[in-house]
mmCIF file of C-alpha atoms and ligand atoms in Angstrom:
data_model
loop_
_atom_site.group_PDB
_atom_site.id
_atom_site.type_symbol
_atom_site.label_atom_id
_atom_site.label_comp_id
_atom_site.label_asym_id
_atom_site.label_seq_id
_atom_site.Cartn_x
_atom_site.Cartn_y
_atom_site.Cartn_z
ATOM 1 C CA MET A 90 -31.250 22.972 241.848
ATOM 2 C CA ARG A 91 -29.869 26.399 242.059
ATOM 3 C CA ARG A 92 -32.481 29.027 239.826
ATOM 4 C CA LYS A 93 -30.733 29.657 236.718
ATOM 5 C CA LEU A 94 -30.025 33.875 235.264
ATOM 6 C CA ILE A 95 -29.932 35.313 232.650
ATOM 7 C CA ALA A 96 -28.835 38.558 232.723
ATOM 8 C CA GLY A 97 -28.105 41.329 228.724
ATOM 9 C CA ASN A 98 -25.487 42.610 228.543
ATOM 10 C CA TRP A 99 -26.741 45.702 226.550
ATOM 11 C CA LYS A 100 -22.942 47.443 226.204
ATOM 12 C CA MET A 101 -22.846 50.835 224.921
ATOM 13 C CA ASN A 102 -25.820 50.462 223.202
ATOM 14 C CA GLY A 103 -29.272 51.612 223.266
ATOM 15 C CA ARG A 104 -31.872 55.134 222.573
ATOM 16 C CA MET A 105 -35.133 55.389 224.305
ATOM 17 C CA ALA A 106 -36.752 54.706 221.150
ATOM 18 C CA THR A 107 -35.396 50.963 220.736
ATOM 19 C CA ASN A 108 -35.004 50.101 224.630
ATOM 20 C CA GLU A 109 -38.652 50.797 225.081
ATOM 21 C CA SER A 110 -39.210 48.777 222.259
ATOM 22 C CA LEU A 111 -37.043 45.779 223.131
ATOM 23 C CA LEU A 112 -37.789 45.523 226.821
ATOM 24 C CA ALA A 113 -41.847 45.610 224.975
ATOM 25 C CA GLU A 114 -40.872 43.254 222.813
ATOM 26 C CA ILE A 115 -39.540 41.229 225.749
ATOM 27 C CA GLN A 116 -42.459 41.641 228.356
ATOM 28 C CA ALA A 117 -45.252 40.616 225.752
ATOM 29 C CA GLY A 118 -42.541 37.260 224.568
ATOM 30 C CA LEU A 119 -42.357 35.949 228.364
ATOM 31 C CA SER A 120 -45.009 33.949 229.851
ATOM 32 C CA GLN A 121 -43.666 32.353 233.681
ATOM 33 C CA PRO A 122 -40.151 32.330 232.904
ATOM 34 C CA ALA A 123 -38.675 29.772 234.936
ATOM 35 C CA CYS A 124 -35.713 30.838 235.721
ATOM 36 C CA SER A 125 -34.240 35.278 236.844
ATOM 37 C CA ILE A 126 -34.228 37.275 234.031
ATOM 38 C CA ALA A 127 -32.339 41.069 234.039
ATOM 39 C CA VAL A 128 -31.176 43.232 231.384
ATOM 40 C CA CYS A 129 -28.216 45.439 232.214
ATOM 41 C CA VAL A 130 -27.964 48.850 230.932
ATOM 42 C CA PRO A 131 -26.434 52.083 230.488
ATOM 43 C CA ALA A 132 -26.432 54.129 233.051
ATOM 44 C CA PRO A 133 -28.125 57.359 231.703
ATOM 45 C CA TYR A 134 -30.730 54.812 230.755
ATOM 46 C CA ILE A 135 -31.552 53.340 234.584
ATOM 47 C CA VAL A 136 -34.392 55.168 235.415
ATOM 48 C CA GLN A 137 -36.175 54.777 231.803
ATOM 49 C CA CYS A 138 -35.811 51.503 232.211
ATOM 50 C CA ARG A 139 -37.078 51.234 235.759
ATOM 51 C CA GLY A 140 -40.575 52.848 234.394
ATOM 52 C CA LEU A 141 -40.586 50.700 231.488
ATOM 53 C CA LEU A 142 -40.543 47.171 233.745
ATOM 54 C CA ALA A 143 -42.672 47.907 236.546
ATOM 55 C CA GLY A 144 -44.116 44.914 237.698
ATOM 56 C CA SER A 145 -42.259 42.485 235.214
ATOM 57 C CA PRO A 146 -40.132 39.532 236.449
ATOM 58 C CA VAL A 147 -37.096 41.667 234.338
ATOM 59 C CA ASP A 148 -34.935 43.032 236.909
ATOM 60 C CA LEU A 149 -32.823 45.496 236.524
ATOM 61 C CA GLY A 150 -28.780 45.449 236.822
ATOM 62 C CA ALA A 151 -25.551 48.541 235.774
ATOM 63 C CA GLN A 152 -23.018 47.189 234.150
ATOM 64 C CA ASP A 153 -20.812 49.124 236.891
ATOM 65 C CA VAL A 154 -20.111 50.728 239.260
ATOM 66 C CA SER A 155 -17.405 53.091 241.796
ATOM 67 C CA ALA A 156 -15.485 51.661 243.788
ATOM 68 C CA TYR A 157 -16.014 54.407 246.628
ATOM 69 C CA GLU A 158 -19.404 55.448 248.236
ATOM 70 C CA ALA A 159 -18.363 59.406 247.681
ATOM 71 C CA GLY A 160 -16.535 62.121 247.196
ATOM 72 C CA ALA A 161 -14.632 63.550 243.686
ATOM 73 C CA TYR A 162 -14.604 61.232 241.623
ATOM 74 C CA THR A 163 -15.687 62.511 238.525
ATOM 75 C CA GLY A 164 -17.890 60.935 235.997
ATOM 76 C CA GLU A 165 -18.653 57.835 237.909
ATOM 77 C CA VAL A 166 -21.230 55.700 240.044
ATOM 78 C CA ALA A 167 -22.111 54.935 243.058
ATOM 79 C CA ALA A 168 -23.760 51.563 243.907
ATOM 80 C CA GLY A 169 -26.167 53.853 246.563
ATOM 81 C CA MET A 170 -26.969 55.211 243.432
ATOM 82 C CA LEU A 171 -27.371 52.649 241.162
ATOM 83 C CA ALA A 172 -30.012 51.239 244.176
ATOM 84 C CA GLU A 173 -31.640 54.286 244.639
ATOM 85 C CA LEU A 174 -32.042 54.190 240.899
ATOM 86 C CA GLY A 175 -33.902 50.245 241.583
ATOM 87 C CA CYS A 176 -30.842 47.700 240.322
ATOM 88 C CA LYS A 177 -30.727 44.872 241.483
ATOM 89 C CA TYR A 178 -27.713 43.144 240.230
ATOM 90 C CA VAL A 179 -23.950 45.104 239.007
ATOM 91 C CA ILE A 180 -21.941 43.572 236.200
ATOM 92 C CA ILE A 181 -18.111 44.564 237.570
ATOM 93 C CA GLY A 182 -14.646 43.304 236.069
ATOM 94 C CA HIS A 183 -16.072 42.418 232.644
ATOM 95 C CA SER A 184 -13.422 41.464 229.863
ATOM 96 C CA GLU A 185 -13.959 45.662 228.202
ATOM 97 C CA ARG A 186 -13.773 47.306 231.439
ATOM 98 C CA ARG A 187 -10.170 45.486 232.416
ATOM 99 C CA ALA A 188 -8.787 45.326 228.823
ATOM 100 C CA TYR A 189 -10.411 49.808 227.824
ATOM 101 C CA HIS A 190 -10.283 51.103 231.515
ATOM 102 C CA GLY A 191 -7.855 49.643 233.098
ATOM 103 C CA GLU A 192 -9.530 47.222 236.345
ATOM 104 C CA THR A 193 -7.421 44.847 238.358
ATOM 105 C CA ASP A 194 -8.441 42.154 240.260
ATOM 106 C CA ALA A 195 -7.676 44.906 242.749
ATOM 107 C CA SER A 196 -10.299 46.840 242.212
ATOM 108 C CA VAL A 197 -12.742 44.311 240.851
ATOM 109 C CA ALA A 198 -12.625 43.457 244.681
ATOM 110 C CA GLN A 199 -12.709 46.551 246.005
ATOM 111 C CA LYS A 200 -15.959 47.023 243.480
ATOM 112 C CA THR A 201 -17.486 43.978 244.458
ATOM 113 C CA VAL A 202 -17.255 44.659 248.389
ATOM 114 C CA ARG A 203 -18.876 48.128 247.916
ATOM 115 C CA VAL A 204 -21.664 46.839 245.956
ATOM 116 C CA LEU A 205 -22.548 43.968 248.725
ATOM 117 C CA GLN A 206 -22.064 46.603 251.898
ATOM 118 C CA THR A 207 -25.263 48.443 249.374
ATOM 119 C CA GLY A 208 -27.429 45.466 249.450
ATOM 120 C CA LEU A 209 -26.979 44.782 245.406
ATOM 121 C CA THR A 210 -25.377 42.022 243.969
ATOM 122 C CA PRO A 211 -22.240 42.002 241.896
ATOM 123 C CA ILE A 212 -22.890 40.029 238.806
ATOM 124 C CA VAL A 213 -17.672 39.623 238.484
ATOM 125 C CA CYS A 214 -16.336 38.767 235.473
ATOM 126 C CA VAL A 215 -13.567 36.498 235.037
ATOM 127 C CA GLY A 216 -11.606 34.774 231.838
ATOM 128 C CA GLU A 217 -9.521 34.540 230.416
ATOM 129 C CA THR A 218 -7.871 35.736 226.813
ATOM 130 C CA LEU A 219 -6.696 33.384 224.071
ATOM 131 C CA ALA A 220 -3.001 33.313 224.249
ATOM 132 C CA GLU A 221 -4.085 32.350 227.500
ATOM 133 C CA ARG A 222 -5.685 29.561 226.965
ATOM 134 C CA GLU A 223 -3.951 28.576 224.018
ATOM 135 C CA GLY A 224 -0.099 28.781 227.016
ATOM 136 C CA GLY A 225 -2.176 26.458 229.042
ATOM 137 C CA LEU A 226 -2.382 29.371 231.935
ATOM 138 C CA THR A 227 -7.307 28.895 231.619
ATOM 139 C CA ASN A 228 -7.647 27.769 235.621
ATOM 140 C CA THR A 229 -4.306 29.971 236.644
ATOM 141 C CA ILE A 230 -5.566 33.354 235.140
ATOM 142 C CA VAL A 231 -9.303 32.656 236.512
ATOM 143 C CA GLY A 232 -8.092 31.436 239.315
ATOM 144 C CA GLN A 233 -6.430 34.303 240.474
ATOM 145 C CA GLN A 234 -9.296 36.378 238.990
ATOM 146 C CA VAL A 235 -11.555 34.461 241.604
ATOM 147 C CA ASP A 236 -9.032 34.979 244.387
ATOM 148 C CA ALA A 237 -8.702 38.612 244.319
ATOM 149 C CA VAL A 238 -12.296 39.072 245.228
ATOM 150 C CA LEU A 239 -12.890 35.321 247.476
ATOM 151 C CA GLU A 240 -9.784 37.478 249.725
ATOM 152 C CA ALA A 241 -11.755 40.486 249.621
ATOM 153 C CA LEU A 242 -14.978 39.245 251.053
ATOM 154 C CA GLY A 243 -16.082 39.382 254.649
ATOM 155 C CA ALA A 244 -18.430 37.012 256.811
ATOM 156 C CA GLY A 245 -21.364 35.831 254.536
ATOM 157 C CA ASP A 246 -20.517 37.429 251.321
ATOM 158 C CA LEU A 247 -19.841 34.281 249.557
ATOM 159 C CA GLU A 248 -23.304 33.427 248.167
ATOM 160 C CA LYS A 249 -24.388 36.807 247.053
ATOM 161 C CA LEU A 250 -22.242 36.294 244.593
ATOM 162 C CA VAL A 251 -23.258 36.252 241.154
ATOM 163 C CA ILE A 252 -19.849 34.754 238.769
ATOM 164 C CA ALA A 253 -19.604 35.179 234.904
ATOM 165 C CA TYR A 254 -17.136 33.078 233.010
ATOM 166 C CA GLU A 255 -16.892 35.043 230.305
ATOM 167 C CA PRO A 256 -13.513 33.226 228.081
ATOM 168 C CA VAL A 257 -12.111 36.925 226.416
ATOM 169 C CA TRP A 258 -12.133 35.170 223.032
ATOM 170 C CA ALA A 259 -15.650 34.772 223.264
ATOM 171 C CA ILE A 260 -17.406 37.692 223.268
ATOM 172 C CA GLY A 261 -18.300 39.331 220.358
ATOM 173 C CA THR A 262 -16.493 36.992 218.320
ATOM 174 C CA GLY A 263 -18.820 33.756 217.519
ATOM 175 C CA LYS A 264 -16.252 32.193 219.203
ATOM 176 C CA THR A 265 -18.234 29.777 221.939
ATOM 177 C CA ALA A 266 -16.595 27.893 224.498
ATOM 178 C CA THR A 267 -18.006 23.714 224.265
ATOM 179 C CA PRO A 268 -19.514 22.809 226.796
ATOM 180 C CA GLN A 269 -17.536 21.033 228.238
ATOM 181 C CA MET A 270 -14.941 23.260 228.001
ATOM 182 C CA ALA A 271 -16.760 25.809 230.014
ATOM 183 C CA GLN A 272 -17.888 23.230 232.466
ATOM 184 C CA ASP A 273 -14.926 22.204 233.609
ATOM 185 C CA VAL A 274 -13.420 26.131 234.164
ATOM 186 C CA HIS A 275 -17.312 26.729 235.843
ATOM 187 C CA ALA A 276 -16.265 23.767 238.228
ATOM 188 C CA MET A 277 -12.839 24.968 238.695
ATOM 189 C CA ILE A 278 -14.542 28.878 240.228
ATOM 190 C CA ARG A 279 -16.759 26.482 242.126
ATOM 191 C CA GLY A 280 -13.955 24.299 243.582
ATOM 192 C CA LYS A 281 -12.602 27.500 244.846
ATOM 193 C CA LEU A 282 -15.546 28.980 245.922
ATOM 194 C CA ALA A 283 -15.630 25.682 248.070
ATOM 195 C CA SER A 284 -11.788 26.000 250.301
ATOM 196 C CA LYS A 285 -13.866 28.816 251.624
ATOM 197 C CA ASP A 286 -17.333 27.190 251.958
ATOM 198 C CA ALA A 287 -18.950 24.629 250.879
ATOM 199 C CA ALA A 288 -21.699 25.117 251.828
ATOM 200 C CA ALA A 289 -22.342 28.838 250.146
ATOM 201 C CA ALA A 290 -20.536 27.601 247.032
ATOM 202 C CA ALA A 291 -22.924 25.713 245.794
ATOM 203 C CA LYS A 292 -25.528 28.392 245.884
ATOM 204 C CA VAL A 293 -23.412 30.779 243.737
ATOM 205 C CA GLN A 294 -24.930 31.229 240.879
ATOM 206 C CA ILE A 295 -21.839 30.938 237.995
ATOM 207 C CA LEU A 296 -22.684 32.222 234.527
ATOM 208 C CA TYR A 297 -21.744 31.259 231.091
ATOM 209 C CA GLY A 298 -20.515 34.359 229.039
ATOM 210 C CA GLY A 299 -19.140 34.692 225.590
ATOM 211 C CA SER A 300 -21.662 34.236 222.287
ATOM 212 C CA MET A 301 -24.278 33.018 224.235
ATOM 213 C CA LYS A 302 -26.954 32.206 221.090
ATOM 214 C CA PRO A 303 -30.373 30.739 220.927
ATOM 215 C CA ASP A 304 -28.301 27.593 218.346
ATOM 216 C CA ASN A 305 -25.674 26.948 222.426
ATOM 217 C CA ALA A 306 -28.049 27.727 224.481
ATOM 218 C CA LYS A 307 -29.649 25.150 225.759
ATOM 219 C CA GLU A 308 -26.571 22.637 225.920
ATOM 220 C CA LEU A 309 -24.153 25.123 227.774
ATOM 221 C CA LEU A 310 -27.158 25.568 230.217
ATOM 222 C CA ALA A 311 -27.320 21.718 230.820
ATOM 223 C CA MET A 312 -23.364 21.667 232.702
ATOM 224 C CA SER A 313 -24.509 20.777 235.953
ATOM 225 C CA ASP A 314 -22.270 24.278 236.899
ATOM 226 C CA ILE A 315 -23.070 25.988 234.594
ATOM 227 C CA ASP A 316 -26.692 28.554 235.990
ATOM 228 C CA GLY A 317 -27.432 30.854 233.307
ATOM 229 C CA GLY A 318 -25.741 33.193 231.115
ATOM 230 C CA LEU A 319 -25.041 37.011 230.162
ATOM 231 C CA ILE A 320 -25.977 37.382 226.984
ATOM 232 C CA GLY A 321 -24.395 40.870 225.017
ATOM 233 C CA GLY A 322 -25.274 40.687 221.430
ATOM 234 C CA ALA A 323 -28.243 38.421 221.604
ATOM 235 C CA ALA A 324 -29.613 40.602 224.223
ATOM 236 C CA LEU A 325 -30.506 43.381 221.811
ATOM 237 C CA LYS A 326 -32.613 41.072 219.693
ATOM 238 C CA ALA A 327 -35.729 40.413 221.789
ATOM 239 C CA VAL A 328 -36.305 37.162 219.988
ATOM 240 C CA ASP A 329 -32.465 36.057 220.764
ATOM 241 C CA PHE A 330 -32.376 36.790 224.352
ATOM 242 C CA LEU A 331 -36.456 35.726 224.594
ATOM 243 C CA ALA A 332 -35.005 31.906 223.328
ATOM 244 C CA ILE A 333 -32.686 31.709 225.550
ATOM 245 C CA ILE A 334 -34.947 32.701 228.778
ATOM 246 C CA SER A 335 -36.596 29.094 226.903
ATOM 247 C CA ALA A 336 -33.637 26.666 227.282
ATOM 248 C CA ALA A 337 -32.941 28.055 230.479
HETATM 249 C C1 LIG B 404 -20.852 40.091 227.024
HETATM 250 O O1 LIG B 404 -20.101 41.131 226.568
HETATM 251 O O2 LIG B 404 -20.816 40.278 228.407
HETATM 252 C C2 LIG B 404 -20.676 38.746 226.577
HETATM 253 C C3 LIG B 404 -20.969 37.925 226.428
HETATM 254 O O3 LIG B 404 -21.040 39.585 225.157
HETATM 255 P P1 LIG B 404 -21.545 38.264 223.889
HETATM 256 O O4 LIG B 404 -22.326 37.550 223.976
HETATM 257 O O5 LIG B 404 -21.729 39.049 222.786
HETATM 258 O O6 LIG B 404 -20.661 37.616 223.374
#
Protein backbone atom coordinates (compact mmCIF):
# COMPACT_ATOMS: atom_id res chain seq x y z
CA MET A 1 0.00 0.00 0.00
CA ARG A 2 1.36 3.40 -1.01
CA ARG A 3 1.64 6.06 1.70
CA LYS A 4 -0.31 9.14 0.75
CA LEU A 5 1.38 12.53 0.30
CA ILE A 6 -0.36 15.86 0.85
CA ALA A 7 1.81 18.64 -0.57
CA GLY A 8 0.92 22.33 -0.39
CA ASN A 9 1.90 24.57 -3.28
CA TRP A 10 2.00 28.07 -1.85
CA LYS A 11 2.71 29.56 -5.30
CA MET A 12 3.81 33.22 -5.03
CA ASN A 13 2.09 33.79 -1.69
CA GLY A 14 3.31 34.49 1.81
CA ARG A 15 5.34 36.95 3.82
CA MET A 16 7.61 36.29 6.81
CA ALA A 17 4.85 36.96 9.34
CA THR A 18 2.10 34.97 7.60
CA ASN A 19 4.47 32.05 6.90
CA GLU A 20 5.18 31.87 10.60
CA SER A 21 1.55 31.89 11.68
CA LEU A 22 0.45 29.44 8.96
CA LEU A 23 3.14 26.89 9.78
CA ALA A 24 2.55 27.29 13.53
CA GLU A 25 -1.17 26.60 13.06
CA ILE A 26 -0.55 23.62 10.80
CA GLN A 27 1.95 22.07 13.20
CA ALA A 28 -0.27 22.71 16.22
CA GLY A 29 -3.14 20.94 14.46
CA LEU A 30 -1.22 17.82 13.46
CA SER A 31 -1.54 14.77 15.62
CA GLN A 32 0.25 11.69 14.32
CA PRO A 33 -0.58 12.19 10.65
CA ALA A 34 -1.15 9.00 8.67
CA CYS A 35 0.27 10.54 5.50
CA SER A 36 3.42 12.34 4.40
CA ILE A 37 3.09 16.13 4.34
CA ALA A 38 5.06 18.83 2.54
CA VAL A 39 4.87 22.54 1.85
CA CYS A 40 6.43 23.88 -1.35
CA VAL A 41 7.20 27.48 -0.53
CA PRO A 42 8.59 30.43 -2.53
CA ALA A 43 12.39 30.16 -2.84
CA PRO A 44 13.20 33.22 -0.70
CA TYR A 45 11.34 31.67 2.24
CA ILE A 46 12.90 28.22 2.18
CA VAL A 47 15.42 29.05 4.89
CA GLN A 48 12.82 30.71 7.09
CA CYS A 49 10.45 27.76 6.68
CA ARG A 50 13.22 25.24 7.34
CA GLY A 51 13.70 26.89 10.74
CA LEU A 52 9.97 26.97 11.42
CA LEU A 53 9.62 23.27 10.50
CA ALA A 54 12.60 21.96 12.50
CA GLY A 55 11.61 18.67 14.15
CA SER A 56 8.23 18.65 12.39
CA PRO A 57 6.76 15.87 10.23
CA VAL A 58 6.15 18.49 7.53
CA ASP A 59 8.77 18.31 4.76
CA LEU A 60 9.93 21.23 2.69
CA GLY A 61 9.79 21.66 -1.06
CA ALA A 62 10.48 24.19 -3.80
CA GLN A 63 8.28 25.17 -6.73
CA ASP A 64 10.78 25.11 -9.59
CA VAL A 65 14.45 24.43 -10.27
CA SER A 66 17.06 25.03 -12.93
CA ALA A 67 17.88 22.28 -15.40
CA TYR A 68 21.56 23.14 -14.89
CA GLU A 69 23.93 22.45 -12.05
CA ALA A 70 25.65 25.84 -11.87
CA GLY A 71 26.85 28.69 -14.04
CA ALA A 72 25.70 31.72 -15.99
CA TYR A 73 21.94 31.31 -15.52
CA THR A 74 20.89 34.58 -13.90
CA GLY A 75 17.87 34.26 -11.66
CA GLU A 76 17.89 30.47 -11.60
CA VAL A 77 18.11 28.22 -8.54
CA ALA A 78 20.08 24.96 -8.74
CA ALA A 79 18.88 21.65 -7.34
CA GLY A 80 22.07 21.47 -5.27
CA MET A 81 21.15 24.76 -3.61
CA LEU A 82 17.68 23.46 -2.76
CA ALA A 83 19.18 20.30 -1.30
CA GLU A 84 21.60 22.34 0.81
CA LEU A 85 18.67 24.38 2.15
CA GLY A 86 16.83 21.27 3.33
CA CYS A 87 14.30 20.72 0.55
CA LYS A 88 13.06 17.20 -0.02
CA TYR A 89 10.69 17.88 -2.92
CA VAL A 90 10.69 20.08 -6.02
CA ILE A 91 7.57 20.76 -8.09
CA ILE A 92 8.48 20.56 -11.79
CA GLY A 93 6.42 21.59 -14.80
CA HIS A 94 3.46 23.13 -12.99
CA SER A 95 0.93 24.27 -15.60
CA GLU A 96 1.54 27.90 -14.59
CA ARG A 97 5.21 27.47 -15.48
CA ARG A 98 4.31 25.70 -18.72
CA ALA A 99 1.84 28.49 -19.60
CA TYR A 100 3.72 31.61 -18.48
CA HIS A 101 7.39 30.60 -18.54
CA GLY A 102 7.67 28.55 -21.68
CA GLU A 103 8.35 25.21 -20.01
CA THR A 104 8.10 22.29 -22.39
CA ASP A 105 7.93 18.54 -22.00
CA ALA A 106 11.65 18.51 -22.84
CA SER A 107 12.64 21.07 -20.20
CA VAL A 108 10.46 19.31 -17.62
CA ALA A 109 12.26 16.03 -18.40
CA GLN A 110 15.66 17.73 -18.14
CA LYS A 111 14.79 19.29 -14.76
CA THR A 112 13.44 15.98 -13.48
CA VAL A 113 16.71 14.24 -14.27
CA ARG A 114 18.71 17.02 -12.59
CA VAL A 115 16.59 16.83 -9.45
CA LEU A 116 16.91 13.03 -9.26
CA GLN A 117 20.68 13.28 -9.72
CA THR A 118 20.76 15.62 -6.74
CA GLY A 119 18.86 13.18 -4.53
CA LEU A 120 15.68 15.26 -4.31
CA THR A 121 12.19 14.04 -5.15
CA PRO A 122 10.58 15.65 -8.20
CA ILE A 123 6.82 16.24 -8.16
CA VAL A 124 6.24 16.24 -11.92
CA CYS A 125 3.02 18.00 -12.93
CA VAL A 126 1.00 16.90 -15.94
CA GLY A 127 -2.49 17.81 -17.10
CA GLU A 128 -4.68 18.83 -19.98
CA THR A 129 -6.40 22.14 -20.75
CA LEU A 130 -10.16 22.44 -21.03
CA ALA A 131 -9.97 22.56 -24.83
CA GLU A 132 -7.86 19.40 -24.85
CA ARG A 133 -10.33 17.58 -22.56
CA GLU A 134 -13.29 18.70 -24.64
CA GLY A 135 -11.44 17.59 -27.77
CA GLY A 136 -11.03 14.09 -26.32
CA LEU A 137 -7.26 14.57 -26.06
CA THR A 138 -6.72 14.09 -22.33
CA ASN A 139 -4.93 10.74 -22.54
CA THR A 140 -2.89 11.83 -25.56
CA ILE A 141 -1.65 15.05 -23.95
CA VAL A 142 -1.05 13.66 -20.48
CA GLY A 143 0.48 10.54 -22.02
CA GLN A 144 2.95 12.66 -24.02
CA GLN A 145 3.88 14.65 -20.91
CA VAL A 146 4.54 11.46 -18.96
CA ASP A 147 6.41 9.78 -21.83
CA ALA A 148 8.83 12.71 -22.15
CA VAL A 149 9.88 12.20 -18.54
CA LEU A 150 9.98 8.40 -18.74
CA GLU A 151 12.27 8.50 -21.77
CA ALA A 152 14.79 10.65 -19.89
CA LEU A 153 14.95 8.55 -16.71
CA GLY A 154 17.94 6.43 -15.81
CA ALA A 155 17.80 2.91 -14.40
CA GLY A 156 16.25 2.83 -10.95
CA ASP A 157 14.82 6.37 -11.21
CA LEU A 158 11.19 5.55 -11.85
CA GLU A 159 10.26 4.61 -8.29
CA LYS A 160 11.73 7.91 -7.02
CA LEU A 161 9.22 10.00 -8.99
CA VAL A 162 6.09 11.65 -7.70
CA ILE A 163 3.61 12.62 -10.41
CA ALA A 164 0.83 15.17 -9.95
CA TYR A 165 -2.11 14.97 -12.33
CA GLU A 166 -3.49 18.50 -12.41
CA PRO A 167 -6.15 19.18 -15.04
CA VAL A 168 -5.42 22.80 -15.97
CA TRP A 169 -9.13 23.65 -16.03
CA ALA A 170 -9.44 22.63 -12.37
CA ILE A 171 -6.54 24.68 -10.97
CA GLY A 172 -7.69 27.62 -8.89
CA THR A 173 -11.10 27.57 -10.58
CA GLY A 174 -13.18 25.74 -8.00
CA LYS A 175 -13.93 23.10 -10.66
CA THR A 176 -12.73 19.66 -9.64
CA ALA A 177 -12.41 16.52 -11.70
CA THR A 178 -14.88 13.96 -10.37
CA PRO A 179 -13.15 11.16 -8.47
CA GLN A 180 -13.81 8.80 -11.40
CA MET A 181 -12.47 11.27 -13.98
CA ALA A 182 -9.29 11.69 -11.95
CA GLN A 183 -8.99 7.94 -11.27
CA ASP A 184 -9.25 7.16 -14.99
CA VAL A 185 -6.31 9.45 -15.80
CA HIS A 186 -4.29 8.23 -12.81
CA ALA A 187 -4.82 4.62 -13.94
CA MET A 188 -3.71 5.54 -17.46
CA ILE A 189 -0.56 7.18 -16.05
CA ARG A 190 0.21 4.17 -13.86
CA GLY A 191 -0.27 1.91 -16.88
CA LYS A 192 2.35 3.92 -18.76
CA LEU A 193 4.76 3.69 -15.84
CA ALA A 194 4.08 -0.04 -15.56
CA SER A 195 4.96 -0.61 -19.19
CA LYS A 196 8.45 0.55 -18.23
CA ASP A 197 8.71 -1.23 -14.87
CA ALA A 198 5.63 -2.72 -13.19
CA ALA A 199 7.20 -3.12 -9.75
CA ALA A 200 8.45 0.47 -9.69
CA ALA A 201 5.13 1.79 -11.06
CA ALA A 202 3.30 0.23 -8.14
CA LYS A 203 5.40 2.35 -5.77
CA VAL A 204 4.97 5.74 -7.49
CA GLN A 205 2.74 8.24 -5.70
CA ILE A 206 0.37 9.87 -8.20
CA LEU A 207 -1.20 12.97 -6.65
CA TYR A 208 -4.33 14.77 -7.81
CA GLY A 209 -4.31 18.57 -7.93
CA GLY A 210 -7.00 21.03 -8.93
CA SER A 211 -9.30 22.65 -6.40
CA MET A 212 -8.89 19.85 -3.86
CA LYS A 213 -10.69 21.07 -0.75
CA PRO A 214 -11.89 19.63 2.57
CA ASP A 215 -15.30 18.86 1.06
CA ASN A 216 -14.04 16.81 -1.91
CA ALA A 217 -10.75 15.41 -0.59
CA LYS A 218 -12.12 12.23 0.97
CA GLU A 219 -13.83 11.00 -2.20
CA LEU A 220 -10.82 11.80 -4.39
CA LEU A 221 -8.35 10.22 -1.98
CA ALA A 222 -10.47 7.07 -1.75
CA MET A 223 -9.74 6.19 -5.39
CA SER A 224 -7.27 3.36 -5.84
CA ASP A 225 -4.69 5.25 -7.91
CA ILE A 226 -4.96 8.63 -6.15
CA ASP A 227 -2.09 8.69 -3.68
CA GLY A 228 -2.43 12.19 -2.33
CA GLY A 229 -2.95 15.77 -3.35
CA LEU A 230 -1.06 18.80 -4.58
CA ILE A 231 -2.97 21.59 -2.93
CA GLY A 232 -2.93 25.24 -3.99
CA GLY A 233 -5.49 27.60 -2.46
CA ALA A 234 -6.49 25.30 0.38
CA ALA A 235 -2.84 24.99 1.49
CA LEU A 236 -2.88 28.65 2.51
CA LYS A 237 -5.54 28.11 5.19
CA ALA A 238 -4.37 25.93 8.06
CA VAL A 239 -7.85 24.66 8.82
CA ASP A 240 -8.41 23.53 5.22
CA PHE A 241 -4.94 22.02 4.81
CA LEU A 242 -5.37 20.12 8.09
CA ALA A 243 -8.79 18.84 7.01
CA ILE A 244 -7.30 17.48 3.77
CA ILE A 245 -4.47 15.84 5.75
CA SER A 246 -7.09 14.21 7.98
CA ALA A 247 -8.99 12.96 4.92
CA ALA A 248 -5.80 11.23 3.77
C1 LIG B 1 -1.98 23.95 -7.84
O1 LIG B 1 -1.70 25.07 -8.19
O2 LIG B 1 -1.11 23.07 -7.86
C2 LIG B 1 -3.35 23.69 -7.41
C3 LIG B 1 -3.76 22.46 -7.36
O3 LIG B 1 -4.12 24.78 -7.09
P1 LIG B 1 -5.61 24.78 -6.49
O4 LIG B 1 -5.66 23.73 -5.40
O5 LIG B 1 -5.80 26.16 -5.94
O6 LIG B 1 -6.53 24.46 -7.60
